[in-house]
Coordinates of C-alpha atoms in Angstrom, one line a residue:
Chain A
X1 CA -1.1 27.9 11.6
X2 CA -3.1 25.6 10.0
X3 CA -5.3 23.7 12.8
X4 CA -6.2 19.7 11.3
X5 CA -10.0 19.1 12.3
X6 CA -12.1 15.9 12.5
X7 CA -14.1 15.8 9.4
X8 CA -17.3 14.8 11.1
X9 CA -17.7 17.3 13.6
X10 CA -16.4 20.0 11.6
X11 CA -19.2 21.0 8.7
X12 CA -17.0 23.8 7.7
X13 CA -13.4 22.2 7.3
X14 CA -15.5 19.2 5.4
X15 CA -17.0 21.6 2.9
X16 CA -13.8 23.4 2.7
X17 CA -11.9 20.4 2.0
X18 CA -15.0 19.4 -0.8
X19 CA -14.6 22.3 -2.5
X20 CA -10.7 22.2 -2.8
X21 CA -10.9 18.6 -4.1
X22 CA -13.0 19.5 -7.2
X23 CA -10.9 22.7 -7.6
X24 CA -7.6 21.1 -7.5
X25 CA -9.3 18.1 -10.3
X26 CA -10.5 21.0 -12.9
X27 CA -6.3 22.7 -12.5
X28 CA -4.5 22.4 -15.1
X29 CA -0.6 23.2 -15.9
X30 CA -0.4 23.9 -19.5
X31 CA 2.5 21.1 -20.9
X32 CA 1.6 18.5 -18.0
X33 CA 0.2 15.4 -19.6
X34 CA -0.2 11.8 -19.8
X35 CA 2.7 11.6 -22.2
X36 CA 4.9 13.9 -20.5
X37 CA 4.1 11.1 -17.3
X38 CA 4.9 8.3 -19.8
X39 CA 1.4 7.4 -19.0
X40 CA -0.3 5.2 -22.1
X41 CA -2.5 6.4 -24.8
X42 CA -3.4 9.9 -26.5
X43 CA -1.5 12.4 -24.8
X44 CA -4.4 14.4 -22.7
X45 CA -3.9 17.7 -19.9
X46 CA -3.4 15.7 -16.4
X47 CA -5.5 17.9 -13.6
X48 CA -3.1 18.9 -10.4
X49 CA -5.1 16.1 -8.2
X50 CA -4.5 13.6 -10.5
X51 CA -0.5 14.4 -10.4
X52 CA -1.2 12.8 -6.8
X53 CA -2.3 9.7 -8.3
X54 CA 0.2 9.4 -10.8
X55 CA 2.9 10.1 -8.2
X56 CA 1.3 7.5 -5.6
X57 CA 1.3 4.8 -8.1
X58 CA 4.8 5.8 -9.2
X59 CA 6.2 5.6 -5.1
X60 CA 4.1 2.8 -4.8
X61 CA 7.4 0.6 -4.0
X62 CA 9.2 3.2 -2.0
X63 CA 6.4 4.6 0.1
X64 CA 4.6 1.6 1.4
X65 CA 5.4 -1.7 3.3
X66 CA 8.7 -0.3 4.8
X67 CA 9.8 2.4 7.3
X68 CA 9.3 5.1 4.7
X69 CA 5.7 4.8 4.8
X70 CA 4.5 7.1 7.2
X71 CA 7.3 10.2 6.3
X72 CA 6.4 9.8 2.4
X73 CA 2.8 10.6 3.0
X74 CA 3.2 13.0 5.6
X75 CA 5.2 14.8 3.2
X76 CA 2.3 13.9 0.2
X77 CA -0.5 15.5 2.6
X78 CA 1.7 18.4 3.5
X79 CA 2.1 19.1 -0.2
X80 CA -2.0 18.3 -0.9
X81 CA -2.9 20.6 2.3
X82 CA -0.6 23.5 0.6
X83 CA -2.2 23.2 -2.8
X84 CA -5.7 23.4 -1.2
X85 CA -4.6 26.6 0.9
X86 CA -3.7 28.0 -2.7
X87 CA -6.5 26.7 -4.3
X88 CA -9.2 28.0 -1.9
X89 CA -7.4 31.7 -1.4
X90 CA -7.0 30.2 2.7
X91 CA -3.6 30.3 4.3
X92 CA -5.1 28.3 7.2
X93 CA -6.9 25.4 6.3
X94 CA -5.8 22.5 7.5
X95 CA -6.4 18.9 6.0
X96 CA -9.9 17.0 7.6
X97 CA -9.1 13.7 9.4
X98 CA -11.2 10.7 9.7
X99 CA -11.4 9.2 13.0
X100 CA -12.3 5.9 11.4
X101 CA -12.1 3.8 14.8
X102 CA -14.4 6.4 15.9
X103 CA -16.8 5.0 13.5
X104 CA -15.0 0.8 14.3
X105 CA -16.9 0.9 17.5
X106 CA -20.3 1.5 15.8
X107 CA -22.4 -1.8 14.1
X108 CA -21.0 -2.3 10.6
X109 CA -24.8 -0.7 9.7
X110 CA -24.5 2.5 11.6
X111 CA -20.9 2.4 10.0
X112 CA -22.0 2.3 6.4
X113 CA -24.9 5.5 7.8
X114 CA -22.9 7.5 8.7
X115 CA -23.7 11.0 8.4
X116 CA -20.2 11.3 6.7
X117 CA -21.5 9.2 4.1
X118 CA -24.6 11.3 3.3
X119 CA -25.4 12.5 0.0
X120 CA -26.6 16.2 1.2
X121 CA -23.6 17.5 3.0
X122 CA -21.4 14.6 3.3
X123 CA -19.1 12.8 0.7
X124 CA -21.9 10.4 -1.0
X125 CA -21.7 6.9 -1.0
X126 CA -20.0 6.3 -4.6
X127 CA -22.5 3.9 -5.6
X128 CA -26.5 5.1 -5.6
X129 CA -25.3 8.3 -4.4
X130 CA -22.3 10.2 -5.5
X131 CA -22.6 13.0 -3.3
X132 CA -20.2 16.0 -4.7
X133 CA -18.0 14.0 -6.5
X134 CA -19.9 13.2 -9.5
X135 CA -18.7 12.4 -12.7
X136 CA -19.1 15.8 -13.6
X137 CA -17.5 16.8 -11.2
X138 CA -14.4 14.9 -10.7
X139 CA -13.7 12.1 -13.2
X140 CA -11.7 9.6 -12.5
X141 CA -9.2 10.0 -15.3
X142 CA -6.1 7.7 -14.3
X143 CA -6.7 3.9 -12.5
X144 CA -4.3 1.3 -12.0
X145 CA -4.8 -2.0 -14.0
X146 CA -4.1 -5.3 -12.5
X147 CA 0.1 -5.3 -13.1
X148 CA 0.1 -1.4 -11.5
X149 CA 0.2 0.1 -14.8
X150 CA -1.1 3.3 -14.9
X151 CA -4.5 3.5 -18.0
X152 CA -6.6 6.4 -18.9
X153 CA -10.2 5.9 -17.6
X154 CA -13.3 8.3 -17.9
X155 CA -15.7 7.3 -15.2
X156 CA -17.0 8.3 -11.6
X157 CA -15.7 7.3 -8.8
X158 CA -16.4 4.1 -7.1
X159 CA -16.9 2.8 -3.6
X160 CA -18.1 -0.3 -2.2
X161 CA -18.2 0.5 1.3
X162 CA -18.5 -2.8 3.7
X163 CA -18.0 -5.3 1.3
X164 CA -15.0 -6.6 1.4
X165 CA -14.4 -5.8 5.1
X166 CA -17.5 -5.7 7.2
X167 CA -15.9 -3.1 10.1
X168 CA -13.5 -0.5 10.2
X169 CA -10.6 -0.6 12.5
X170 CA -11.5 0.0 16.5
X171 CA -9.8 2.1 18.6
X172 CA -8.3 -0.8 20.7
X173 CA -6.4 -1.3 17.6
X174 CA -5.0 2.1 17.8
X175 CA -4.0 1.8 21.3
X176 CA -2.1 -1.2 20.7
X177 CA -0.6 0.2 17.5
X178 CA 0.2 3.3 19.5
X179 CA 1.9 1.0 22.2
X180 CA 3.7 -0.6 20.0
X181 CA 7.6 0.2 19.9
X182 CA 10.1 0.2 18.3
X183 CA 9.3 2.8 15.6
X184 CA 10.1 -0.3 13.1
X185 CA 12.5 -3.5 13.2
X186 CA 14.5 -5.5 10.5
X187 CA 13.7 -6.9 7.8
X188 CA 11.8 -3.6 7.8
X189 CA 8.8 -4.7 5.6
X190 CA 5.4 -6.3 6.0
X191 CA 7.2 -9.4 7.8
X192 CA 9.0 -6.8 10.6
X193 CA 7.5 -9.2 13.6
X194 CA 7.2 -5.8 15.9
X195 CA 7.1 -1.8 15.8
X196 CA 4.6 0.9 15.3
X197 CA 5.0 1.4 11.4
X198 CA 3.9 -2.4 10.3
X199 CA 1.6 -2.3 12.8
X200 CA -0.6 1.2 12.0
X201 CA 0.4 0.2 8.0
X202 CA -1.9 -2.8 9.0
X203 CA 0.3 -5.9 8.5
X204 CA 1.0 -7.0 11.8
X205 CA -1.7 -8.7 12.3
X206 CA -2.7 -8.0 8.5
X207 CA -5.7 -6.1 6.9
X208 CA -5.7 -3.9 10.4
X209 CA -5.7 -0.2 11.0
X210 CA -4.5 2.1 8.0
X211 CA -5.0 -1.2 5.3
X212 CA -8.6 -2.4 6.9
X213 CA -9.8 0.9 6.1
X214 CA -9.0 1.3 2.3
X215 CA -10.3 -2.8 2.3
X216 CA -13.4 -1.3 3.9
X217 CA -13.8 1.9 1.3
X218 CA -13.0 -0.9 -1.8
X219 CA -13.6 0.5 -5.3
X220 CA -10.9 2.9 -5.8
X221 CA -9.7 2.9 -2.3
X222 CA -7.9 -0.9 -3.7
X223 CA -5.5 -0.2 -6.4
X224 CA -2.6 1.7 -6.2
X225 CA -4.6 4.5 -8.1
X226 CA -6.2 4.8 -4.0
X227 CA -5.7 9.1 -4.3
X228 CA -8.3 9.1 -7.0
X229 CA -10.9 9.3 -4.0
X230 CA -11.0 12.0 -1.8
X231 CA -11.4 9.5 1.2
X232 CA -7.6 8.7 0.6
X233 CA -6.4 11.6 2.6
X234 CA -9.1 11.7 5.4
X235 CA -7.8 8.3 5.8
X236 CA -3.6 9.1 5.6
X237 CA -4.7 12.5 7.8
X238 CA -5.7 10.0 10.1
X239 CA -2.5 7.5 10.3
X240 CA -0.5 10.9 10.5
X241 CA -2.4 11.7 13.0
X242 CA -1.5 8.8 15.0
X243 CA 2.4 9.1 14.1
X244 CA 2.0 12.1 15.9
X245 CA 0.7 11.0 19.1
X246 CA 2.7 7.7 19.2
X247 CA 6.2 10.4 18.6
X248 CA 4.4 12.6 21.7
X249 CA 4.6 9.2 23.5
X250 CA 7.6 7.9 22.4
X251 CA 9.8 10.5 21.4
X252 CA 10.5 11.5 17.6
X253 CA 12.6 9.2 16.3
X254 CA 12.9 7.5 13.1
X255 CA 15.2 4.5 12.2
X256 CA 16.8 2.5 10.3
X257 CA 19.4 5.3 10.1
X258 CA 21.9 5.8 7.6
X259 CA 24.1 4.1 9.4
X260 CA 21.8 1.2 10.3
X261 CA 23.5 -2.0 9.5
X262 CA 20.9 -3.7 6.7
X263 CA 18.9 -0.9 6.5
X264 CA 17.1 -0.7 2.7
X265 CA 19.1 2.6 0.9
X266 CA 15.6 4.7 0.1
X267 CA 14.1 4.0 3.5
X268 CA 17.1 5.9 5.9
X269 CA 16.3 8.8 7.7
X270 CA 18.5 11.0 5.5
X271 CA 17.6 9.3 1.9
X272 CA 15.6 11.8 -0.1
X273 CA 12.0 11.7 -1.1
X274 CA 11.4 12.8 -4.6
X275 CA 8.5 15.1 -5.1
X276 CA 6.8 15.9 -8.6
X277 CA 5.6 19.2 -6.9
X278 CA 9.5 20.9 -5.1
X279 CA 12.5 19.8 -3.5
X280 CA 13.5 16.4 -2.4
X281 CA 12.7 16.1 1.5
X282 CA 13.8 13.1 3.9
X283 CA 12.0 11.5 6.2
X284 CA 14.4 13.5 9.4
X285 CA 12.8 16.5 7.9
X286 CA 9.3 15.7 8.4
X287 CA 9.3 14.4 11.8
X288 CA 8.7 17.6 13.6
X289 CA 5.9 19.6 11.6
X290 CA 4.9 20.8 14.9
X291 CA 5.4 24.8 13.7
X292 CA 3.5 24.4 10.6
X293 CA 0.3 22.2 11.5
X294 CA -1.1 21.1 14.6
X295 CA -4.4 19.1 15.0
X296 CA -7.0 19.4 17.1
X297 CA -6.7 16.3 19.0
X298 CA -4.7 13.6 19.3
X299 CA -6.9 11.3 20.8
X300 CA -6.9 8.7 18.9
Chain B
X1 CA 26.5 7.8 13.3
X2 CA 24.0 7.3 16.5
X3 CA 20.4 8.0 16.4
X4 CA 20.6 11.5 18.3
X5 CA 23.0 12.8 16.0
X6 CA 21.4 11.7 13.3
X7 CA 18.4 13.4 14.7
X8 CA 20.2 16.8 14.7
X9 CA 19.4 16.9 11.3
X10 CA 15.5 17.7 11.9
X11 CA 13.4 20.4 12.0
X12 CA 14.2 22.0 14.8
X13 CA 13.6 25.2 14.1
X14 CA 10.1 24.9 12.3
X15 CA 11.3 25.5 9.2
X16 CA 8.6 24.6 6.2
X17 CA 10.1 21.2 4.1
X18 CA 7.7 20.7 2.2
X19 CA 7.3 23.3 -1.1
X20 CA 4.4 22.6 -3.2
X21 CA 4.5 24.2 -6.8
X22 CA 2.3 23.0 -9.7
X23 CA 4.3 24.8 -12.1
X24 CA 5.7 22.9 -15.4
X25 CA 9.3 24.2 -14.5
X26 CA 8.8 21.8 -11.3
X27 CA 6.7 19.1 -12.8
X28 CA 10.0 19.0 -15.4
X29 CA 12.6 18.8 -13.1
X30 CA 11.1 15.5 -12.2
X31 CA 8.8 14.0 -14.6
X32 CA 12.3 11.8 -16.3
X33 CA 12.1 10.5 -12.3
X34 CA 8.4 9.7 -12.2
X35 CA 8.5 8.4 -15.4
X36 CA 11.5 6.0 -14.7
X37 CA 9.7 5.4 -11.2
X38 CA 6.5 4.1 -12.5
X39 CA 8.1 2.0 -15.4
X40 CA 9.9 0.5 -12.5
X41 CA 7.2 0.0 -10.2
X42 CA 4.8 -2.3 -13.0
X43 CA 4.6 -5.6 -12.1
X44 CA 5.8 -7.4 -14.9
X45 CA 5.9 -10.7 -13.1
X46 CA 9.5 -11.9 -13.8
X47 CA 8.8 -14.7 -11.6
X48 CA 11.0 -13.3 -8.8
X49 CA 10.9 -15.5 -5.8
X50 CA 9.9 -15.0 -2.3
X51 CA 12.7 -15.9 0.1
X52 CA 11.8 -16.4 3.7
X53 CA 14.6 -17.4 6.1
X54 CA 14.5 -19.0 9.6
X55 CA 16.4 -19.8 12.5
X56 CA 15.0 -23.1 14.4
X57 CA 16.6 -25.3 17.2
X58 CA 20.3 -24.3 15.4
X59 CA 19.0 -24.9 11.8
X60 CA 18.8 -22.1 9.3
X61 CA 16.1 -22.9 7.4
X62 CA 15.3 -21.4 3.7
X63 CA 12.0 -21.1 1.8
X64 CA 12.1 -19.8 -1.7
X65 CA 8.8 -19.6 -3.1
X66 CA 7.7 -18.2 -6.8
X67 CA 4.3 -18.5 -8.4
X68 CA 3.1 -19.1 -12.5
X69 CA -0.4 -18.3 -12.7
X70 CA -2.3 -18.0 -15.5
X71 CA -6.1 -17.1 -16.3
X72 CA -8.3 -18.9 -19.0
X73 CA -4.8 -20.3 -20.2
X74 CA -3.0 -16.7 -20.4
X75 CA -0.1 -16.1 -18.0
X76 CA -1.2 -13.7 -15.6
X77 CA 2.0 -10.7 -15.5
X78 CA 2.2 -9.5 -12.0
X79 CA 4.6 -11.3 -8.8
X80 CA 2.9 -12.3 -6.1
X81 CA 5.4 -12.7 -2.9
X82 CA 4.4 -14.0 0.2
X83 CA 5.5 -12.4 3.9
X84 CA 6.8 -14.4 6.8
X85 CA 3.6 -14.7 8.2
X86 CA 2.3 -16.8 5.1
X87 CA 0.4 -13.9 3.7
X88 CA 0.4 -13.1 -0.4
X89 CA 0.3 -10.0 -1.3
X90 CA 1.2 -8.5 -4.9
X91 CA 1.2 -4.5 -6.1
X92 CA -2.3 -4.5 -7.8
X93 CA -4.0 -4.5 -4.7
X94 CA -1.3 -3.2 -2.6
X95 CA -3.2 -3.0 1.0
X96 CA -4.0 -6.7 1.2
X97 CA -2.5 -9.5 2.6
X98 CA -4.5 -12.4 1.2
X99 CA -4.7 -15.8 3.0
X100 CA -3.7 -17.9 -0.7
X101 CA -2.9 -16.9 -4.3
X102 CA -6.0 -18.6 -4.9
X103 CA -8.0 -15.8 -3.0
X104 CA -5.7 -13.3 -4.6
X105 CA -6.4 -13.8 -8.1
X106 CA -10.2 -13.9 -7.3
X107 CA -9.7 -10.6 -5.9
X108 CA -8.1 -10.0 -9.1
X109 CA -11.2 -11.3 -11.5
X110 CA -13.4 -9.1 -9.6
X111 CA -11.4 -5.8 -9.2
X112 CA -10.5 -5.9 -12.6
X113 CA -13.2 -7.6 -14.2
X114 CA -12.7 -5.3 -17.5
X115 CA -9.4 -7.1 -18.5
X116 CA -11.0 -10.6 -17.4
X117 CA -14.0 -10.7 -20.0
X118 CA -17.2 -13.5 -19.6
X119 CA -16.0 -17.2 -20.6
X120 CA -18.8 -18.2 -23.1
X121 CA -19.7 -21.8 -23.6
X122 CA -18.6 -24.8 -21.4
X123 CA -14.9 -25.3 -20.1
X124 CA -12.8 -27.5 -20.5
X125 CA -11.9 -29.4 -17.1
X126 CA -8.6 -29.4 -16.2
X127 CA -6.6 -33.1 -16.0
X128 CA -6.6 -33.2 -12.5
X129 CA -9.2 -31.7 -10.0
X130 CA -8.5 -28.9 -8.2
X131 CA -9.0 -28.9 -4.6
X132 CA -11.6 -25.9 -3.4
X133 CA -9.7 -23.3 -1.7
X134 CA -8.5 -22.7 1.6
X135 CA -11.2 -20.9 3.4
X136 CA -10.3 -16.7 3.1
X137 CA -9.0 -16.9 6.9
X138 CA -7.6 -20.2 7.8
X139 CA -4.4 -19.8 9.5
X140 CA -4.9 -16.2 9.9
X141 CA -6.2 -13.2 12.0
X142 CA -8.8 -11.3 9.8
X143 CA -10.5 -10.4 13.0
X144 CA -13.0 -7.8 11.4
X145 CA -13.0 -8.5 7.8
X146 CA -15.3 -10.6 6.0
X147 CA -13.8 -12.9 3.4
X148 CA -11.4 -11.3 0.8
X149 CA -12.6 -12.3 -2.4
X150 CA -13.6 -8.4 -3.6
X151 CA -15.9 -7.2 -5.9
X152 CA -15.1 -5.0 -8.6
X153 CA -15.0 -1.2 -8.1
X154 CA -18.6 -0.1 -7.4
X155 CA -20.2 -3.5 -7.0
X156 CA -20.4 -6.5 -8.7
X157 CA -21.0 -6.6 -12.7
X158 CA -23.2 -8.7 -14.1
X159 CA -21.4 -11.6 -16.5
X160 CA -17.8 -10.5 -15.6
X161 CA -16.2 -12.8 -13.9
X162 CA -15.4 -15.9 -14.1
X163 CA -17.0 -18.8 -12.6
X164 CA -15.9 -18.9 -8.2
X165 CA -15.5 -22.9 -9.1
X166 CA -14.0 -25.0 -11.4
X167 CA -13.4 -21.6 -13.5
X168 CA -10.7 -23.1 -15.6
X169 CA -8.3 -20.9 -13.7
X170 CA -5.4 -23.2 -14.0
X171 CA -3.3 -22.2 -11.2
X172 CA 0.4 -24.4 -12.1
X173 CA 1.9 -23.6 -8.6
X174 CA -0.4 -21.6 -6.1
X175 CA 0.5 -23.2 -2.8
X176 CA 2.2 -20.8 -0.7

C-alpha cells in the first residue's frame, strides 16, 4: 500500500515524485489535443500532466468554494498518484505532502530558505533558480487568462514565493481548522459562517490555510491554471492530509446529503464527479481511502 | 434519507474508486464534458449580481450587489461577487478574497500584465477624483499576509502595468 511521506524529510519520495512530474509532462496520448479540449489556437499534442490543468480549470466551479472541495481533489490526487506509480514502473509510491505550517512557524526568511526550495535537490525557486523544472524540462504549455479562459503559453514556470503573502499558514491554524465542526453548513460556500471545509479551503477567516499557501507560492500557484506547478499537489496532499485527521476525529461523514434540504445538486454526497481519466466517483466513495493509501503521519 | 444510511454507500470494503487511464478511449468519453465544462466555467462577466441576505432584529434584509469595471476605458469581462463577509473574489484568481474590487483589479494588472499593455503618454483625468483605496486589510483579518495587490507571475515586469494612482482605471461602480 502506498505510504504518503513528508516531502522534506523524505529525499527519496521527493526525487521520486521529481522525476514522475517531468515524465508524466513529456506523455503524450496520440489524438489528445488542445482542440479535442476546445482549448484556443493551433491544435497541438496536450502532455498527460497538463490534462490535470485543463481538467482543474474546467471543475474550477464545481470543485472549489463548496462542500465538494475536498472529495474532488482527493479524487484528482488519487488519480495523479496512480499515473506516477505507472509512470515510474512503482506500485507503491505514494504522493509527497508539504507540511506547510511546518514551515508557518519559521521567520518568513527561513521560510523562503528552505531546503525544500533549493536548487540542488529541492524544487528550485521558479525565479533565479528553476531547480528541475526548467523550461526544458517542463513548459508550461496551458495558463489561465484573466476571464479563466484556458490560452496556449510556452514558458517556464513561475513562482514568487513571499510576495504577496509574507507567511505560510501556522499550525495553530490547523488545529483550529481541525476543531472546527460541522464538516460544512448552509449556504455551503465561502460565506458558510462555520465548518471544517470553508475553514481549511481558507475563507473563514479568508486567505488562511489551503488558500494562504497558493497566495504565498504566487506565479502559477494564482490562476486557476494552479496544477501547472508541481507545488500544487504537495500542497492538496497536505489539505487531504488534514481531512483525514479531522474524519479520525470527527468521524467520516460528509454532508449536505442528497436529501439535504437546499443543498447545491453537484455538491451531495452521491452526485458524481466527472473525471477526464475513468469513471465518475462521488464524494461517499472517497471518504474512506484507508485500504489504498495511508500517510505517515497525521500530525498536522 | 439520514446521514448513516447515506453513508452505507462508502467504501467500506476498500475497494479502489478512483481508475486512472490516459488512454484516448477515456479521454473521449469525456472530452464533450470538459469541453462543455470549461466553456461554462469562463467568466464572461454577464454582470450577475451578488445577493447577500440577512436576518436583523425581525427584518430581512437584502443586498444585491453587481460591478461594471472597465480598464483604460475597455469593459473588463469577468464577475466579481462579493461573500457575506464583504470579501470580492472573482474566478481569475480563484484563491483570494480581496478586501475591494479596487484591490482586485490591481491584482488583475499585475497577474496578467500581458493583456494589460503600458499606457504611453499622459492620461486623461477622469471628471471626478477618485478617492485612494481602502487600505488592502481594512475591515478584515489578513493576519499573515502582506497587502494583496500581486505581482505578475515571476516578479514584477518592467513597464507593464499601469500606474497604482490615478491610472485612468475608471471603476463606474466598485464599492462593495
Amino acid at each position: 500500500m502506498p505510504i504518503r511521506k513528508n516531502m522534506v524529510t523524505n529525499a527519496a519520495e521527493r526525487q521520486k515524485y521529481i522525476q514522475g512530474c517531468i515524465a508524466l509532462k513529456a506523455q503524450f496520448t496520440a489524438g489528445i489535443t488542445t482542440t479535442s479540449l476546445g482549448i484556443p489556437g493551433p491544435s497541438k499534442p496536450v502532455s498527460s500532466w497538463d490534462r490535470f490543468v485543463a481538467w482543474h480549470s474546467a471543475a474550477m466551479g464545481v470543485a472549489h468554494r463548496g462542500p465538494l472541495f475536498l472529495p474532488w481533489h482527493r479524487m484528482m490526487l488519487r488519480t495523479l498518484e496512480q499515473l506516477l506509480q505507472q509512470v515510474l514502473g512503482d506500485p507503491s509510491f505514494g504522493l509527497p505532502y508539504w507540511d506547510w505550517a511546518a514551515d508557518g512557524q519559521l521567520t518568513p526568511a527561513q521560510q523562503l530558505a528552505a531546503p525544500l526550495w533549493s536548487n540542488g535537490n529541492g524544487l528550485g525557486n521558479g525565479t533565479s533558480a528553476p531547480g528541475p523544472f526548467t523550461l526544458a524540462a517542463f513548459p508550461v504549455r496551458l495558463a489561465s487568462n484573466s476571464i479563466g479562459q484556458l490560452r496556449q503559453v510556452n514558458r517556464a514556470l513561475q513562482r514568487a514565493r513571499g510576495v504577496s503573502a509574507a507567511t505560510l499558514p501556522t499550525k495553530a491554524m490547523t488545529a483550529a481548522a481541525v476543531a472546527a465542526t460541522p464538516y460544512d453548513v448552509a449556504p455551503w460556500n465561502t460565506s458558510s459562517a462555520s465548518g471544517f471545509r470553508n475553514r481549511v479551503e481558507g475563507w473563514n477567516p479568508p486567505n488562511q490555510l489551503h488558500n494562504l499557501v497558493h497566495i504565498w507560492t504566487g506565479g502559477d500557484m494564482l490562476p486557476a491554471s494552479s496544477p501547472n506547478d508541481p507545488v500544487f499537489f504537495l500542497n492538496h496532499c497536505n489539505v487531504d492530509r488534514i481531512w483525514e485527521k479531522w474524519m479520525q476525529l470527527h468521524t467520516r461523514t460528509y454532508i449536505p446529503t442528497n436529501t439535504t434540504a437546499g443543498a447545491p445538486i453537484g455538491q451531495r454526497l452521491n452526485d458524481p464527479m466527472v473525471s477526464p481519466f475513468g469513471p465518475t466517483v462521488t464524494a461517499a466513495q472517497v471518504l474512506n481511502m484507508t485500504a489504498i493509501y495511508q500517510y505517515d503521519s497525521v500530525n498536522v | 434519507m439520514s446521514i448513516e444510511s447515506d453513508l452505507a454507500s462508502t467504501n467500506p470494503k476498500g475497494a479502489e474508486p478512483v481508475l486512472a487511464n490516459v488512454g484516448l478511449e477515456q479521454h473521449l468519453k469525456t472530452a464533450p464534458t470538459l469541453k462543455s465544462m470549461l466553456e461554462n466555467d469562463r467568466d464572461h462577466g454577464h454582470g450577475e449580481a451578488s445577493v447577500r441576505e440577512d436576518e436583523y432584529k425581525g427584518h430581512h434584509i437584502v443586498v444585491k450587489t453587481t460591478y461594471e469595471v472597465t480598464v483604460d476605458g475597455n469593459p473588463f469581462h469577468a464577475s466579481l461577487g462579493v461573500s457575506m463577509g464583504g470579501n470580492v473574489q472573482y474566478h481569475g484568481i480563484p484563491n483570494v478574497g480581496f478586501a475591494s474590487a479596487i484591490e482586485l483589479m490591481r491584482s488583475v494588472i499585475d497577474q496578467f500584465a500581458d493583456e494589460f499593455p503600458a499606457v504611453k503618454g499622459k492620461r486623461k483625468k477622469p471628471a471626478t477624483p477618485l478617492p485612494d483605496p481602502a487600505p488592502s486589510n481594512m475591515g478584515h483579518d489578513h493576519s499573515g499576509m502582506a497587502a494583496m495587490s500581486m505581482p505578475p507571475a515571476g516578479g514584477p515586469k518592467k513597464n507593464a502595468s499601469v500606474p497604482k494612482k490615478k491610472a485612468g482605471a475608471r471603476v463606474t461602480k466598485a464599492g462593495k
